[in-house]
């Protein structure tokens, strides 16, 4: 089966104010802003055997506004519960279906192939980034190509750049830090200027658990990724140049192209993001816990879930037990702070960014240890008793023990 796209007219960006590339917080809300599709995709189902089993220059250029739409009602709630309830009442729990009539219960090793070159870039970044290949320059001024991997993938390789996709980068880092073999086996250099990233197609069998369908999404991307126009060797989004490896940039690009496999009805559920935007422009709008769980499952081929911490006063012991169990079982976990207007204490006390995703990496002495996907500016340990004052009670985690850590 094929996916065909009709080219759209070019958009006049002359009136768009470019923004300085910098590290950005995530934004679970997204206004409807049409963009043009620049990727070429095709989907097929051949019977094949499965082979997929510091600092960037500048500070944050501008903070994101408070969430839009269903969340704009006010700060009377202690987390995103009201937004979740309103979305579920309006549309039901997220239940994305397989594309164009495909049987989502099929557990055979079918593969869907997608080819992507230059994905949509956010309008306000289009003047300061361009496509190119990240590299380093040696002391003699010679360009040095970056390797796909440098040993075993590690969470420190995943570093957020100018794109507002902290949930994506946090999920990648969480998987690399706990089950790095899943990353290494999913990315293949084709030695022809392209890389194939094999993701697992997923679906929500019930509202809070995302499971693999058994099909593989083979997303072949060109090695060109967004780089800084003024520094053509420096990756602008996933900061491959700083990390010294390119796999994070290719996985980020593949996750931007995965929307080519989505059915139209996916866009009817706000919990899974707004598909009006495509490619990097979609990733820039941010992710919520449901999309973060989806990414964990896509990267590993294992079920992931959205679960919830107890927001009742005096629930610190229960929440500490939950978070400790997540860490000790090696389950990749992503947590997110709420927007500024929903914070119930000063987030600067622990050097937290509002409306930003973090990787849970440990629990010590009643405090949560978190990794910032920026790759630096990590927060101070957050007391579990204070955790739900700053963080959304909903979080994404891979199911089952991994043995990683």
Coordinates of C-alpha atoms in Angstrom, one line a residue, residues 18-22 56 118-132 161-163 225-232 234-237 280:
X18 CA 13.4 34.2 13.4
X19 CA 14.5 33.0 16.9
X20 CA 17.9 32.5 18.1
X21 CA 18.6 28.8 18.4
X22 CA 18.7 27.8 22.0
X56 CA 25.1 25.0 22.6
X118 CA 14.0 17.2 4.6
X119 CA 11.2 17.4 7.2
X120 CA 9.3 20.5 8.0
X121 CA 11.2 22.9 10.3
X122 CA 9.4 25.3 12.6
X123 CA 8.8 28.6 10.8
X124 CA 10.6 30.7 13.4
X125 CA 13.7 28.6 13.1
X126 CA 13.8 28.4 9.3
X127 CA 16.0 31.5 9.0
X128 CA 18.7 30.3 11.4
X129 CA 19.0 26.6 10.5
X130 CA 19.7 24.7 7.3
X131 CA 20.2 21.1 6.3
X132 CA 23.7 19.6 6.4
X161 CA 19.0 21.5 21.0
X162 CA 16.9 24.3 19.6
X163 CA 13.8 22.2 19.1
X225 CA 19.9 17.0 9.6
X226 CA 19.2 20.6 10.7
X227 CA 22.5 22.4 11.5
X228 CA 23.2 26.0 12.5
X229 CA 23.4 28.3 9.4
X230 CA 26.3 30.2 11.0
X231 CA 28.0 27.0 12.1
X232 CA 27.2 24.4 9.4
X234 CA 27.0 22.0 14.4
X235 CA 23.7 20.1 14.8
X236 CA 20.9 22.4 15.7
X237 CA 18.3 20.0 17.1
X280 CA 10.3 18.6 13.2

